[in-house]
């Protein structure tokens, strides 16, 4: 079931849902719930956030009040939803609203929702209550390099509608919506250009050959960074990672990128970039990053050494590459699983590329491991014309298995990247829920055994 493709004298051949959410006496309306994905398919989970939930975006859920929802259906294509989950930007509690009623034409179903703690919903062992470091107090005990951060690939492509969405957009949520959804690792392509059509300086973008015009800009980088800073100032328990890997025209782009980062995070009051690694030679505890308000970690892939303490130079490693293992103490090796292969019916090749990268990380003892659960346009469909968002739903179903198979080293992977994280499809959980569960398990392990390095256990006193 999805929105109508034909409308005639008020009748249509599709079906759509909208929602009214009430907390106590206050209510909001979502309008028609729709992403560009084919929603409401049998067995799949659909997520809606930000602009996609209309006037319910930023709606206040008061846990002292009863929450009710009214699900409204329009159209001739009937459907039945089993449940609706409503939760705020963090995952510490969720309202579960049972539906289980078939709706057709102009009908509705109202129900009262039940409040659950996140640990009750997922059966997790939670040591304490509260949310102080990316969702839980316990996460404050983890070092930065022990966390798993849920991330998005080409995060900036959600900033604008752009052209050729099918082939070029990797996200339909903008940066603020991704933050609200729970994304904490942002893979940002960047370029400085005033000559390319649609570019007006330092911008986030996507493309491979800007020198011949094959590049699309999606918005000013300074604006994007300010949005992140503003959100972090309002949510002072959250830690994020900014990763600048694909930098077009680097000789002119990187100096301007550094300047923009300093302008937003160094010359104003508010959240700052964390410089602990380059100052002291080790990664801070998440709790220290939050306490010191140094909650932004920045990685830049650069051919040259980076002098500034705020920015860590990342050297990309691929399985079986022949790069030297030599690097300075202020640089990091980051193993990436990315390999663009044919997606086919289910994108299952992702499991092999992920396992290969995990084994490579173990043998080479690289600093970070990034699993990329996506392919690229041209690798899906009979003649390579399957849209990126359609491929994403196939690939995203493997996130749990890819992570569970990556058990060669403790606290791996560090970063998990997907296209369209809100397109969960047939997976049992999305990337944010998975990261929450994994980090809960890791914090339990640290609580029980102390910090763990590789296969050895030591206790910090």
PDB file of C-alpha atoms in Angstrom, residues 161-369:
ATOM      1  CA  UNK A 161      16.480  18.353  -2.956  1.00  0.00           C
ATOM      2  CA  UNK A 162      19.185  18.432  -5.622  1.00  0.00           C
ATOM      3  CA  UNK A 163      18.963  17.009  -9.106  1.00  0.00           C
ATOM      4  CA  UNK A 164      18.876  13.370 -10.223  1.00  0.00           C
ATOM      5  CA  UNK A 165      17.862  12.240  -6.739  1.00  0.00           C
ATOM      6  CA  UNK A 166      17.730   8.609  -7.788  1.00  0.00           C
ATOM      7  CA  UNK A 167      21.431   8.578  -8.651  1.00  0.00           C
ATOM      8  CA  UNK A 168      23.017  11.228  -6.452  1.00  0.00           C
ATOM      9  CA  UNK A 169      21.222  11.547  -3.103  1.00  0.00           C
ATOM     10  CA  UNK A 170      22.241   9.265  -0.270  1.00  0.00           C
ATOM     11  CA  UNK A 171      19.959  10.846   2.354  1.00  0.00           C
ATOM     12  CA  UNK A 172      16.473  12.367   2.499  1.00  0.00           C
ATOM     13  CA  UNK A 173      16.890  13.752   6.027  1.00  0.00           C
ATOM     14  CA  UNK A 174      18.797  16.988   6.544  1.00  0.00           C
ATOM     15  CA  UNK A 175      21.494  17.288   9.214  1.00  0.00           C
ATOM     16  CA  UNK A 176      19.108  18.411  11.956  1.00  0.00           C
ATOM     17  CA  UNK A 177      16.747  15.532  11.205  1.00  0.00           C
ATOM     18  CA  UNK A 178      19.622  13.049  11.183  1.00  0.00           C
ATOM     19  CA  UNK A 179      20.668  14.321  14.615  1.00  0.00           C
ATOM     20  CA  UNK A 180      17.107  13.945  15.872  1.00  0.00           C
ATOM     21  CA  UNK A 181      16.971  10.441  14.419  1.00  0.00           C
ATOM     22  CA  UNK A 182      20.094   9.508  16.389  1.00  0.00           C
ATOM     23  CA  UNK A 183      22.895   9.696  13.810  1.00  0.00           C
ATOM     24  CA  UNK A 184      26.214  10.612  15.445  1.00  0.00           C
ATOM     25  CA  UNK A 185      28.785  10.051  12.672  1.00  0.00           C
ATOM     26  CA  UNK A 186      28.603  12.296   9.627  1.00  0.00           C
ATOM     27  CA  UNK A 187      30.516  11.426   6.464  1.00  0.00           C
ATOM     28  CA  UNK A 188      30.694  14.745   4.645  1.00  0.00           C
ATOM     29  CA  UNK A 189      31.939  15.306   1.099  1.00  0.00           C
ATOM     30  CA  UNK A 190      33.175  18.865   0.687  1.00  0.00           C
ATOM     31  CA  UNK A 191      34.351  21.189  -2.069  1.00  0.00           C
ATOM     32  CA  UNK A 192      35.329  24.817  -2.506  1.00  0.00           C
ATOM     33  CA  UNK A 193      34.147  26.143  -5.852  1.00  0.00           C
ATOM     34  CA  UNK A 194      32.490  29.225  -7.258  1.00  0.00           C
ATOM     35  CA  UNK A 195      32.739  28.124 -10.867  1.00  0.00           C
ATOM     36  CA  UNK A 196      30.634  24.951 -10.752  1.00  0.00           C
ATOM     37  CA  UNK A 197      26.937  25.459 -11.411  1.00  0.00           C
ATOM     38  CA  UNK A 198      25.054  25.538  -8.114  1.00  0.00           C
ATOM     39  CA  UNK A 199      28.177  25.982  -5.946  1.00  0.00           C
ATOM     40  CA  UNK A 200      28.900  29.217  -4.107  1.00  0.00           C
ATOM     41  CA  UNK A 201      32.057  28.601  -2.099  1.00  0.00           C
ATOM     42  CA  UNK A 202      32.681  25.980   0.572  1.00  0.00           C
ATOM     43  CA  UNK A 203      29.845  23.473   0.202  1.00  0.00           C
ATOM     44  CA  UNK A 204      28.903  19.946   1.040  1.00  0.00           C
ATOM     45  CA  UNK A 205      28.356  17.961  -2.126  1.00  0.00           C
ATOM     46  CA  UNK A 206      28.622  14.727  -4.022  1.00  0.00           C
ATOM     47  CA  UNK A 207      30.451  13.801  -7.199  1.00  0.00           C
ATOM     48  CA  UNK A 208      33.626  12.330  -8.566  1.00  0.00           C
ATOM     49  CA  UNK A 209      34.957  14.685 -11.249  1.00  0.00           C
ATOM     50  CA  UNK A 210      34.384  18.367 -10.433  1.00  0.00           C
ATOM     51  CA  UNK A 211      37.064  19.347 -12.952  1.00  0.00           C
ATOM     52  CA  UNK A 212      34.667  18.359 -15.746  1.00  0.00           C
ATOM     53  CA  UNK A 213      31.501  19.496 -13.981  1.00  0.00           C
ATOM     54  CA  UNK A 214      30.398  16.130 -12.581  1.00  0.00           C
ATOM     55  CA  UNK A 215      29.711  17.384  -9.083  1.00  0.00           C
ATOM     56  CA  UNK A 216      26.615  18.604  -7.273  1.00  0.00           C
ATOM     57  CA  UNK A 217      26.611  20.999  -4.330  1.00  0.00           C
ATOM     58  CA  UNK A 218      24.034  20.564  -1.583  1.00  0.00           C
ATOM     59  CA  UNK A 219      24.520  23.589   0.646  1.00  0.00           C
ATOM     60  CA  UNK A 220      26.960  25.880   2.421  1.00  0.00           C
ATOM     61  CA  UNK A 221      29.256  24.000   4.779  1.00  0.00           C
ATOM     62  CA  UNK A 222      29.282  26.801   7.351  1.00  0.00           C
ATOM     63  CA  UNK A 223      25.492  26.659   7.585  1.00  0.00           C
ATOM     64  CA  UNK A 224      25.596  22.882   8.098  1.00  0.00           C
ATOM     65  CA  UNK A 225      28.265  23.190  10.795  1.00  0.00           C
ATOM     66  CA  UNK A 226      26.304  25.917  12.578  1.00  0.00           C
ATOM     67  CA  UNK A 227      23.219  23.710  12.574  1.00  0.00           C
ATOM     68  CA  UNK A 228      25.216  20.925  14.224  1.00  0.00           C
ATOM     69  CA  UNK A 229      26.684  23.331  16.789  1.00  0.00           C
ATOM     70  CA  UNK A 230      23.260  24.782  17.583  1.00  0.00           C
ATOM     71  CA  UNK A 231      21.764  21.323  18.082  1.00  0.00           C
ATOM     72  CA  UNK A 232      24.665  20.207  20.287  1.00  0.00           C
ATOM     73  CA  UNK A 233      24.349  23.334  22.422  1.00  0.00           C
ATOM     74  CA  UNK A 234      20.733  22.359  23.113  1.00  0.00           C
ATOM     75  CA  UNK A 235      21.611  18.678  23.698  1.00  0.00           C
ATOM     76  CA  UNK A 236      24.638  18.856  25.942  1.00  0.00           C
ATOM     77  CA  UNK A 237      25.043  15.112  26.484  1.00  0.00           C
ATOM     78  CA  UNK A 238      25.674  14.234  22.847  1.00  0.00           C
ATOM     79  CA  UNK A 239      29.020  13.523  21.128  1.00  0.00           C
ATOM     80  CA  UNK A 240      29.378  13.531  17.326  1.00  0.00           C
ATOM     81  CA  UNK A 241      32.024  12.695  14.735  1.00  0.00           C
ATOM     82  CA  UNK A 242      32.633  14.761  11.598  1.00  0.00           C
ATOM     83  CA  UNK A 243      34.508  12.832   8.928  1.00  0.00           C
ATOM     84  CA  UNK A 244      35.794  14.594   5.823  1.00  0.00           C
ATOM     85  CA  UNK A 245      37.030  11.841   3.548  1.00  0.00           C
ATOM     86  CA  UNK A 246      36.138  12.753  -0.025  1.00  0.00           C
ATOM     87  CA  UNK A 247      37.539  16.260  -0.387  1.00  0.00           C
ATOM     88  CA  UNK A 248      37.337  17.675  -3.904  1.00  0.00           C
ATOM     89  CA  UNK A 249      40.001  20.133  -5.036  1.00  0.00           C
ATOM     90  CA  UNK A 250      41.846  19.603  -1.722  1.00  0.00           C
ATOM     91  CA  UNK A 251      44.527  22.268  -2.147  1.00  0.00           C
ATOM     92  CA  UNK A 252      41.897  25.027  -2.050  1.00  0.00           C
ATOM     93  CA  UNK A 253      39.198  23.211  -0.075  1.00  0.00           C
ATOM     94  CA  UNK A 254      41.065  21.969   3.013  1.00  0.00           C
ATOM     95  CA  UNK A 255      42.364  25.384   4.202  1.00  0.00           C
ATOM     96  CA  UNK A 256      38.863  26.833   3.913  1.00  0.00           C
ATOM     97  CA  UNK A 257      37.344  23.810   5.624  1.00  0.00           C
ATOM     98  CA  UNK A 258      39.683  24.214   8.596  1.00  0.00           C
ATOM     99  CA  UNK A 259      38.853  27.906   8.765  1.00  0.00           C
ATOM    100  CA  UNK A 260      35.117  27.167   8.767  1.00  0.00           C
ATOM    101  CA  UNK A 261      35.465  24.539  11.509  1.00  0.00           C
ATOM    102  CA  UNK A 262      37.449  26.940  13.687  1.00  0.00           C
ATOM    103  CA  UNK A 263      34.956  29.727  13.042  1.00  0.00           C
ATOM    104  CA  UNK A 264      32.025  27.609  14.186  1.00  0.00           C
ATOM    105  CA  UNK A 265      33.557  25.605  17.052  1.00  0.00           C
ATOM    106  CA  UNK A 266      36.533  27.630  18.321  1.00  0.00           C
ATOM    107  CA  UNK A 267      35.648  31.330  18.178  1.00  0.00           C
ATOM    108  CA  UNK A 268      32.216  31.146  19.798  1.00  0.00           C
ATOM    109  CA  UNK A 269      30.850  30.140  23.172  1.00  0.00           C
ATOM    110  CA  UNK A 270      29.400  26.638  23.165  1.00  0.00           C
ATOM    111  CA  UNK A 271      30.455  23.163  22.131  1.00  0.00           C
ATOM    112  CA  UNK A 272      34.090  22.714  21.093  1.00  0.00           C
ATOM    113  CA  UNK A 273      36.203  20.306  19.032  1.00  0.00           C
ATOM    114  CA  UNK A 274      37.955  17.642  21.105  1.00  0.00           C
ATOM    115  CA  UNK A 275      41.753  17.843  20.863  1.00  0.00           C
ATOM    116  CA  UNK A 276      42.693  15.286  23.548  1.00  0.00           C
ATOM    117  CA  UNK A 277      44.223  12.734  21.174  1.00  0.00           C
ATOM    118  CA  UNK A 278      46.801  15.076  19.689  1.00  0.00           C
ATOM    119  CA  UNK A 279      47.503  16.829  22.990  1.00  0.00           C
ATOM    120  CA  UNK A 280      47.864  13.776  25.218  1.00  0.00           C
ATOM    121  CA  UNK A 281      48.279  10.821  22.859  1.00  0.00           C
ATOM    122  CA  UNK A 282      45.127   8.932  23.838  1.00  0.00           C
ATOM    123  CA  UNK A 283      41.383   9.085  23.373  1.00  0.00           C
ATOM    124  CA  UNK A 284      39.249  10.525  26.175  1.00  0.00           C
ATOM    125  CA  UNK A 285      36.414   8.870  28.004  1.00  0.00           C
ATOM    126  CA  UNK A 286      33.039   9.843  26.627  1.00  0.00           C
ATOM    127  CA  UNK A 287      32.225  11.278  30.040  1.00  0.00           C
ATOM    128  CA  UNK A 288      35.265  13.554  29.925  1.00  0.00           C
ATOM    129  CA  UNK A 289      34.308  14.787  26.453  1.00  0.00           C
ATOM    130  CA  UNK A 290      30.840  15.663  27.733  1.00  0.00           C
ATOM    131  CA  UNK A 291      32.061  17.232  30.983  1.00  0.00           C
ATOM    132  CA  UNK A 292      34.578  19.424  29.144  1.00  0.00           C
ATOM    133  CA  UNK A 293      32.051  20.283  26.421  1.00  0.00           C
ATOM    134  CA  UNK A 294      34.530  19.052  23.792  1.00  0.00           C
ATOM    135  CA  UNK A 295      31.988  16.900  22.047  1.00  0.00           C
ATOM    136  CA  UNK A 296      32.972  17.165  18.377  1.00  0.00           C
ATOM    137  CA  UNK A 297      35.645  14.871  16.937  1.00  0.00           C
ATOM    138  CA  UNK A 298      36.999  15.813  13.501  1.00  0.00           C
ATOM    139  CA  UNK A 299      38.819  13.532  11.057  1.00  0.00           C
ATOM    140  CA  UNK A 300      40.228  14.940   7.808  1.00  0.00           C
ATOM    141  CA  UNK A 301      41.751  12.827   5.041  1.00  0.00           C
ATOM    142  CA  UNK A 302      44.723  14.877   3.871  1.00  0.00           C
ATOM    143  CA  UNK A 303      47.910  14.082   1.977  1.00  0.00           C
ATOM    144  CA  UNK A 304      49.814  16.511   4.191  1.00  0.00           C
ATOM    145  CA  UNK A 305      50.436  16.440   7.924  1.00  0.00           C
ATOM    146  CA  UNK A 306      47.882  18.389   9.950  1.00  0.00           C
ATOM    147  CA  UNK A 307      49.388  20.677  12.566  1.00  0.00           C
ATOM    148  CA  UNK A 308      46.256  21.829  14.389  1.00  0.00           C
ATOM    149  CA  UNK A 309      45.345  19.848  17.522  1.00  0.00           C
ATOM    150  CA  UNK A 310      41.642  20.057  16.709  1.00  0.00           C
ATOM    151  CA  UNK A 311      41.903  17.991  13.531  1.00  0.00           C
ATOM    152  CA  UNK A 312      43.071  14.392  13.272  1.00  0.00           C
ATOM    153  CA  UNK A 313      44.534  13.244   9.975  1.00  0.00           C
ATOM    154  CA  UNK A 314      42.894  10.036   8.781  1.00  0.00           C
ATOM    155  CA  UNK A 315      44.711   7.607   6.505  1.00  0.00           C
ATOM    156  CA  UNK A 316      42.273   5.275   4.768  1.00  0.00           C
ATOM    157  CA  UNK A 317      43.181   1.596   4.730  1.00  0.00           C
ATOM    158  CA  UNK A 318      41.531  -1.002   2.530  1.00  0.00           C
ATOM    159  CA  UNK A 319      41.902  -4.758   2.973  1.00  0.00           C
ATOM    160  CA  UNK A 320      44.867  -6.048   0.932  1.00  0.00           C
ATOM    161  CA  UNK A 321      46.237  -2.582   0.148  1.00  0.00           C
ATOM    162  CA  UNK A 322      50.011  -2.206   0.054  1.00  0.00           C
ATOM    163  CA  UNK A 323      50.357   1.049   1.961  1.00  0.00           C
ATOM    164  CA  UNK A 324      53.166   1.403   4.447  1.00  0.00           C
ATOM    165  CA  UNK A 325      52.269   0.870   8.087  1.00  0.00           C
ATOM    166  CA  UNK A 326      54.337   3.911   9.032  1.00  0.00           C
ATOM    167  CA  UNK A 327      52.516   7.006  10.245  1.00  0.00           C
ATOM    168  CA  UNK A 328      53.062   9.750  12.756  1.00  0.00           C
ATOM    169  CA  UNK A 329      51.735   9.412  16.286  1.00  0.00           C
ATOM    170  CA  UNK A 330      49.152  12.114  15.564  1.00  0.00           C
ATOM    171  CA  UNK A 331      47.648  10.308  12.529  1.00  0.00           C
ATOM    172  CA  UNK A 332      45.178   7.426  12.544  1.00  0.00           C
ATOM    173  CA  UNK A 333      44.634   4.482  10.251  1.00  0.00           C
ATOM    174  CA  UNK A 334      40.960   3.842   9.511  1.00  0.00           C
ATOM    175  CA  UNK A 335      40.061   0.548   7.856  1.00  0.00           C
ATOM    176  CA  UNK A 336      37.076   0.809   5.513  1.00  0.00           C
ATOM    177  CA  UNK A 337      34.952  -2.063   4.234  1.00  0.00           C
ATOM    178  CA  UNK A 338      33.552  -0.073   1.296  1.00  0.00           C
ATOM    179  CA  UNK A 339      33.453  -1.943  -1.993  1.00  0.00           C
ATOM    180  CA  UNK A 340      30.920  -1.142  -4.705  1.00  0.00           C
ATOM    181  CA  UNK A 341      29.619  -4.456  -5.990  1.00  0.00           C
ATOM    182  CA  UNK A 342      26.373  -5.532  -7.629  1.00  0.00           C
ATOM    183  CA  UNK A 343      23.547  -5.348  -5.111  1.00  0.00           C
ATOM    184  CA  UNK A 344      21.392  -8.034  -6.721  1.00  0.00           C
ATOM    185  CA  UNK A 345      18.226  -9.123  -4.932  1.00  0.00           C
ATOM    186  CA  UNK A 346      19.435  -8.672  -1.364  1.00  0.00           C
ATOM    187  CA  UNK A 347      22.848  -6.912  -1.146  1.00  0.00           C
ATOM    188  CA  UNK A 348      24.240  -9.882   0.799  1.00  0.00           C
ATOM    189  CA  UNK A 349      27.753  -9.294  -0.571  1.00  0.00           C
ATOM    190  CA  UNK A 350      28.017  -6.690   2.206  1.00  0.00           C
ATOM    191  CA  UNK A 351      28.560  -9.479   4.738  1.00  0.00           C
ATOM    192  CA  UNK A 352      31.704 -10.692   2.955  1.00  0.00           C
ATOM    193  CA  UNK A 353      33.227  -7.241   2.491  1.00  0.00           C
ATOM    194  CA  UNK A 354      32.509  -6.414   6.133  1.00  0.00           C
ATOM    195  CA  UNK A 355      34.091  -9.630   7.425  1.00  0.00           C
ATOM    196  CA  UNK A 356      37.140  -9.097   5.225  1.00  0.00           C
ATOM    197  CA  UNK A 357      37.611  -5.586   6.617  1.00  0.00           C
ATOM    198  CA  UNK A 358      37.190  -6.832  10.190  1.00  0.00           C
ATOM    199  CA  UNK A 359      39.889  -9.468   9.698  1.00  0.00           C
ATOM    200  CA  UNK A 360      42.185  -6.921   8.058  1.00  0.00           C
ATOM    201  CA  UNK A 361      41.688  -4.561  11.010  1.00  0.00           C
ATOM    202  CA  UNK A 362      42.627  -7.376  13.372  1.00  0.00           C
ATOM    203  CA  UNK A 363      45.840  -8.300  11.555  1.00  0.00           C
ATOM    204  CA  UNK A 364      46.954  -4.730  10.972  1.00  0.00           C
ATOM    205  CA  UNK A 365      45.765  -3.355  14.318  1.00  0.00           C
ATOM    206  CA  UNK A 366      44.426  -0.181  12.745  1.00  0.00           C
ATOM    207  CA  UNK A 367      43.080   2.597  14.942  1.00  0.00           C
ATOM    208  CA  UNK A 368      39.488   2.551  13.752  1.00  0.00           C
ATOM    209  CA  UNK A 369      37.197   0.277  11.750  1.00  0.00           C
TER     210      UNK A 369
END
